[in-house]
CSV table of C-alpha atoms in Angstrom, one decimal:
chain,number,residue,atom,x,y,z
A,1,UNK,CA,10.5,16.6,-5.5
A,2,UNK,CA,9.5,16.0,-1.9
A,3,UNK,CA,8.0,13.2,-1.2
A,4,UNK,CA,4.9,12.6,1.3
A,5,UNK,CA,5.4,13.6,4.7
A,6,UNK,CA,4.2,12.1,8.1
A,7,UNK,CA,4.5,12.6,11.9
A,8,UNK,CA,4.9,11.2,14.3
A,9,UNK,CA,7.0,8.3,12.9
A,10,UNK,CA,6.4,6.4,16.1
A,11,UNK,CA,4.1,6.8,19.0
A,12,UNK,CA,2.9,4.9,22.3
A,13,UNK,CA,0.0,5.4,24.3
A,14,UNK,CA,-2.7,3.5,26.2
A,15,UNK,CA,-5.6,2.2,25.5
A,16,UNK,CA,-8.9,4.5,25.7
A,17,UNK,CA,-6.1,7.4,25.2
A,18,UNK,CA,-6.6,10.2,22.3
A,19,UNK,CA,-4.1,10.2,19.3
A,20,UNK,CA,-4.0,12.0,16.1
A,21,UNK,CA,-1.3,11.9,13.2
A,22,UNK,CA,-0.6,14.0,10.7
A,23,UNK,CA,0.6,14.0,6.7
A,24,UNK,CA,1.4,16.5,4.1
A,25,UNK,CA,1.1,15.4,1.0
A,26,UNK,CA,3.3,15.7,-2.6
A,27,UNK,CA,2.7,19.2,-3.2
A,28,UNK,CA,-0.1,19.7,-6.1
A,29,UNK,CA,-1.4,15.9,-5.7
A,30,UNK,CA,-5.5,16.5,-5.1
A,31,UNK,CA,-6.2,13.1,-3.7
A,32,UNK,CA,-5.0,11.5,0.0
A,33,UNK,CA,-5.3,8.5,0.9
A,34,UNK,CA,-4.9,6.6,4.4
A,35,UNK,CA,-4.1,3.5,4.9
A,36,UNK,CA,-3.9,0.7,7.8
A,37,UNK,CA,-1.4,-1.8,7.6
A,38,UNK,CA,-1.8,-4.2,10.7
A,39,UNK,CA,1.5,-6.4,11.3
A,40,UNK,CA,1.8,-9.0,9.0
A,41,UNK,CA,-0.8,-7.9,6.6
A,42,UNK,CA,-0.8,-5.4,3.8
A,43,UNK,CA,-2.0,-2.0,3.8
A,44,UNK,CA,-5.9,-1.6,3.7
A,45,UNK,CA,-7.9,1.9,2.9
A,46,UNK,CA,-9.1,3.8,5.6
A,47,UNK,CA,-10.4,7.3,4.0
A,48,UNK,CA,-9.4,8.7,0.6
A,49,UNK,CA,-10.2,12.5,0.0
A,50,UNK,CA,-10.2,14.5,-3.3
A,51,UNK,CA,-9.2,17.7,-2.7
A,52,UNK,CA,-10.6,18.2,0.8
A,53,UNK,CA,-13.7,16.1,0.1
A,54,UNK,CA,-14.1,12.7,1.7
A,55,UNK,CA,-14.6,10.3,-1.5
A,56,UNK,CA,-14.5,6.7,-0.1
A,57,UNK,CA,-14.5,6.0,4.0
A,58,UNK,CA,-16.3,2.7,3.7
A,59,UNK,CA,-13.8,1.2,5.4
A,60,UNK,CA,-13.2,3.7,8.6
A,61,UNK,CA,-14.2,2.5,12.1
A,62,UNK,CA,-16.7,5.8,12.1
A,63,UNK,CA,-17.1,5.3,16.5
A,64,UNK,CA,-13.4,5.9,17.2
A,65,UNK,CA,-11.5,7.1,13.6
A,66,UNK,CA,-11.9,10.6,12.4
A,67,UNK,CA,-10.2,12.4,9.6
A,68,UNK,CA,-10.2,15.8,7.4
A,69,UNK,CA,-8.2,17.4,5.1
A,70,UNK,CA,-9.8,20.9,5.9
A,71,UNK,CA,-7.8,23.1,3.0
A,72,UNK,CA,-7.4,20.5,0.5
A,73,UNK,CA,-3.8,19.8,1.5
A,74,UNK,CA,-2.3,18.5,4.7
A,75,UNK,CA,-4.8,15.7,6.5
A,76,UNK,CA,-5.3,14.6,10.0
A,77,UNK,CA,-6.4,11.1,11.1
A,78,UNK,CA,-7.3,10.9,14.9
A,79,UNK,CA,-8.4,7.8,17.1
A,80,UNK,CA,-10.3,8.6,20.1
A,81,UNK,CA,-10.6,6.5,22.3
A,82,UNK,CA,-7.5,3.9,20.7
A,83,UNK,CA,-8.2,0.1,21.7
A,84,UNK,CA,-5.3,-2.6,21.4
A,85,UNK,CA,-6.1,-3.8,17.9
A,86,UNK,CA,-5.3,-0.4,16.8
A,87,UNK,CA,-1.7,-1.2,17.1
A,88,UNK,CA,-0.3,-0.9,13.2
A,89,UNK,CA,1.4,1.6,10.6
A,90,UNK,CA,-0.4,4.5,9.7
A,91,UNK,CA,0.1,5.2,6.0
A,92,UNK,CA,-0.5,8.2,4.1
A,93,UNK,CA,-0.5,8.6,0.1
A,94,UNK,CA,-0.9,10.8,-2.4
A,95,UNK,CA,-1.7,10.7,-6.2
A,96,UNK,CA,-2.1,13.8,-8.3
A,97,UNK,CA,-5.5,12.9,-9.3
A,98,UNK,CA,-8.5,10.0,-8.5
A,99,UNK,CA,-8.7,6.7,-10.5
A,100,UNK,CA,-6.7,3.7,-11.2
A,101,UNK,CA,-3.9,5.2,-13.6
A,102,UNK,CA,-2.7,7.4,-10.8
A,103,UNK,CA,0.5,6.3,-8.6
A,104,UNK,CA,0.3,6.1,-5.2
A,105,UNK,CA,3.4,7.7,-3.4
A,106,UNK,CA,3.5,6.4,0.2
A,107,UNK,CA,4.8,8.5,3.4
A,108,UNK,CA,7.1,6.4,5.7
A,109,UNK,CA,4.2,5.9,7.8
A,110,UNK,CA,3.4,6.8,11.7
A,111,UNK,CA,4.1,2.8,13.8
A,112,UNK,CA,1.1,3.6,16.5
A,113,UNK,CA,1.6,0.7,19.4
A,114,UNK,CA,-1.5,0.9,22.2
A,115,UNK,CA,-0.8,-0.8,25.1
B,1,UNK,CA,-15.1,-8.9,-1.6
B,2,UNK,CA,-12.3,-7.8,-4.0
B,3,UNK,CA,-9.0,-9.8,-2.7
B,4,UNK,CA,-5.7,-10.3,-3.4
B,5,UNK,CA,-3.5,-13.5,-2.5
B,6,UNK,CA,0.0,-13.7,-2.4
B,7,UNK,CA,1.3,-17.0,-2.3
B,8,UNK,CA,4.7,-17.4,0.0
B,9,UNK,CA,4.4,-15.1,3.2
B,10,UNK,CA,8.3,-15.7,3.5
B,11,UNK,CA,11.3,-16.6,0.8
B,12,UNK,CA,15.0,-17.4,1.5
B,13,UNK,CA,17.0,-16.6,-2.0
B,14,UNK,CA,20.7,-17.3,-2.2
B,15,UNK,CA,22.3,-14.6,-4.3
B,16,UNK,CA,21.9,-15.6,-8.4
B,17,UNK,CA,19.0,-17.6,-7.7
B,18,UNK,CA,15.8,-16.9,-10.2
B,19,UNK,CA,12.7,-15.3,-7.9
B,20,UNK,CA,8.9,-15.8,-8.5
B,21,UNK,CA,6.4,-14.2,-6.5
B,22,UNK,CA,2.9,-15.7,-7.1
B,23,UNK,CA,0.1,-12.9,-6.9
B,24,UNK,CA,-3.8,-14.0,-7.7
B,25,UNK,CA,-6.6,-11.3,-7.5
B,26,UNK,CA,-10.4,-12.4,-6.7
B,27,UNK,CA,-12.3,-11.4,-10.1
B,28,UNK,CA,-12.0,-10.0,-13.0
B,29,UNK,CA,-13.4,-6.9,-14.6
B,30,UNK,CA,-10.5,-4.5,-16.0
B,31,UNK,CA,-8.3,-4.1,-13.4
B,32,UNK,CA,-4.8,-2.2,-13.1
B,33,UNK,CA,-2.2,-4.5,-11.4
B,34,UNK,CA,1.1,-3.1,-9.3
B,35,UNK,CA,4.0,-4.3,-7.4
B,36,UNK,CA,5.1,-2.6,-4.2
B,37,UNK,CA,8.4,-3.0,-3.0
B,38,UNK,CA,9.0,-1.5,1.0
B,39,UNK,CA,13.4,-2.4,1.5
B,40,UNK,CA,14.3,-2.5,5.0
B,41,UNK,CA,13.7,1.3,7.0
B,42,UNK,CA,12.3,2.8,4.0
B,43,UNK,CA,8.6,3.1,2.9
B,44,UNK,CA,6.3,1.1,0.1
B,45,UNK,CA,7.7,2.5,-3.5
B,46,UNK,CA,6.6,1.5,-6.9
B,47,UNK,CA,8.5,-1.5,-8.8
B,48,UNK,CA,6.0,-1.6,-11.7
B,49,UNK,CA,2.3,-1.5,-12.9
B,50,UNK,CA,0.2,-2.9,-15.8
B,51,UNK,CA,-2.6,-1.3,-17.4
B,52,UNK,CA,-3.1,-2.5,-21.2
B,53,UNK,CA,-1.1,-3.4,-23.6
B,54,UNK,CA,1.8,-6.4,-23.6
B,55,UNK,CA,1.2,-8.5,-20.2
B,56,UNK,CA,5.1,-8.7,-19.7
B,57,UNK,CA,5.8,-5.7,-17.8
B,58,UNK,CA,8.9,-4.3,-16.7
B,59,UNK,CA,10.1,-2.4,-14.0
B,60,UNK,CA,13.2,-1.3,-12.0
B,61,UNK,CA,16.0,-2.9,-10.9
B,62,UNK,CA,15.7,-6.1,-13.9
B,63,UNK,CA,12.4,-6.8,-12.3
B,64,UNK,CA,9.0,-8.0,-14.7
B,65,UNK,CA,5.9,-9.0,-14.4
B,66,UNK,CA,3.3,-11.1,-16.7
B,67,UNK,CA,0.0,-10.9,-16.2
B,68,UNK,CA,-2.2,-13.9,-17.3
B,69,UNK,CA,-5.8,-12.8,-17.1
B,70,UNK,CA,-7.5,-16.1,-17.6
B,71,UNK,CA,-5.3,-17.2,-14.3
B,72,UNK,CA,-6.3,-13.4,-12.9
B,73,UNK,CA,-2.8,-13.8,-12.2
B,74,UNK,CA,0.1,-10.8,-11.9
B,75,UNK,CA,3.4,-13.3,-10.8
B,76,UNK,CA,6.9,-10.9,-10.1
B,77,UNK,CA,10.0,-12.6,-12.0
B,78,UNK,CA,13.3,-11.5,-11.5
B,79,UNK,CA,16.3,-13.8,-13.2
B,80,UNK,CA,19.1,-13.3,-10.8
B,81,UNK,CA,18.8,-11.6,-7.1
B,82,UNK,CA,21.0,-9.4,-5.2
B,83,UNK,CA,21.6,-9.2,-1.9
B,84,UNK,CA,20.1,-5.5,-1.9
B,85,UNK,CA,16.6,-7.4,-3.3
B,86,UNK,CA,16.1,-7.9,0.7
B,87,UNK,CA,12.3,-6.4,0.9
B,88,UNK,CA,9.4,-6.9,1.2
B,89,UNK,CA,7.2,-7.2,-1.8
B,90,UNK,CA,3.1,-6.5,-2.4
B,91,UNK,CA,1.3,-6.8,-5.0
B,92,UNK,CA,-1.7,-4.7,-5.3
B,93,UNK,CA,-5.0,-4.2,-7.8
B,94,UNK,CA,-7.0,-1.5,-8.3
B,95,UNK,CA,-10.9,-2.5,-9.8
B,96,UNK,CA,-12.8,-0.2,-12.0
B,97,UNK,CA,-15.2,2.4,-10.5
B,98,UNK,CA,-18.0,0.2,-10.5
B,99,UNK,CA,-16.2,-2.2,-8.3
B,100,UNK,CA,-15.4,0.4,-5.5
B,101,UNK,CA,-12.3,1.9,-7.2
B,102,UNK,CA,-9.5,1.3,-4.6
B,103,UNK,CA,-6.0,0.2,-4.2
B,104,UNK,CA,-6.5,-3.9,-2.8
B,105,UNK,CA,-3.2,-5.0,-1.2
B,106,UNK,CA,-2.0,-8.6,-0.8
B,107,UNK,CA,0.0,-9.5,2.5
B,108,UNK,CA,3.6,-8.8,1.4
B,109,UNK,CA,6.4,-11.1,0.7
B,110,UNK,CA,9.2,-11.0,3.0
B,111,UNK,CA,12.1,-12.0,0.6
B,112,UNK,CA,15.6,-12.5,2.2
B,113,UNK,CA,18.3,-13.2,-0.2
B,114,UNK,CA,21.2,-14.6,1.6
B,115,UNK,CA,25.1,-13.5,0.6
């Protein structure tokens, strides 16, 4: 089966610039997650959708991170305006449904480096 | 917070030599415990996972895990490493709905195992 799919796997911009990646997910998996993973540190939760519902974004910088999964499938995340300490790996999951029983299946991540 | 703690940020293995990853998780509460394993250019893939049931897991590639809930402990074990063990390793828990219901990450081991 195909796995998760991202792109770009690499970008580089400036600061204050606009940049927005983009993941497909395992096909038939409801729920999305993404992910930050700063260097050095694991992977924390940015926005998780079910279907194309936002369930938890607690942890999404709200002033400059955006996201939606408008048909329930692919997802967007988008950074506007991007600062320096938004330099990290940009994951994206998927799990066929919500709760704690479900795998994860991880993308191979967009490396976003703001200079 | 929920948090997880991994113990060694970095470990040099020769090949043969028995591995032990140390992984501690805040609080308790009936949590499902995972290991992440991300090898060198590819992305974060399941090694194993504990829900219920007999604490000594096991996974792929002659990995195992025990979990030792009165030490809210998850520790990876392998016996003998291979050269092709050269990864990075995170250990993850996800609470129960009441405690937010999302994947907490540890910071990764970066295990080298030397030829």
């Amino acid at each position: 089966e195909a796995g998760v799919a991202q792109s770009p796997r690499y970008k580089i911009i400036e600061k204050r610039q606009s940049v927005a990646f983009w993941c497909n997910p395992i096909s038939g998996h409801a729920t999305l997650y993404w992910y930050q993973q700063i260097l050095g540190q694991g992977p924390k939760l940015l926005i998780q959708f079910q279907n194309n519902g936002v369930v938890d974004d607690s942890q999404l910088p709200k002033d400059r991170f955006s996201a939606e999964r408008l048909k329930g499938v692919d997802s967007t995340l988008k950074i506007q305006p991007a600062k320096l300490e938004d330099s990290a790996v940009y994951l994206c999951a998927s799990s066929f449904q919500r709760g704690s029983y479900n795998e994860q299946f991880f993308g191979p991540g967009t490396r976003l480096t703001v200079l | 917070a929920q948090s997880v703690s991994q113990h060694n940020h970095h470990v040099i293995l020769s090949e043969a030599a028995s591995l032990e990853l140390g992984c501690n998780y805040s609080y308790g509460g009936t949590v499902n415990l995972f290991w992440y394993v991300q090898y060198p250019g590819q992305h974060l893939q399941l090694l194993l996972k504990y829900f219920s049931g007999d604490p000594l897991v096991k996974g792929i590639k002659g990995f195992e895990a025990e979990f030792i809930k009165s030490k809210f402990s998850f520790n990876l074990r392998k016996p003998s490493v291979q050269w092709s063990d050269t990864a990075e390793y995170f250990c993850a828990v996800n609470w129960p709905v009441e405690y937010g219901n999302k994947l907490v990450f540890g910071a990764g081991t970066i295990l080298r195992v030397k030829s």
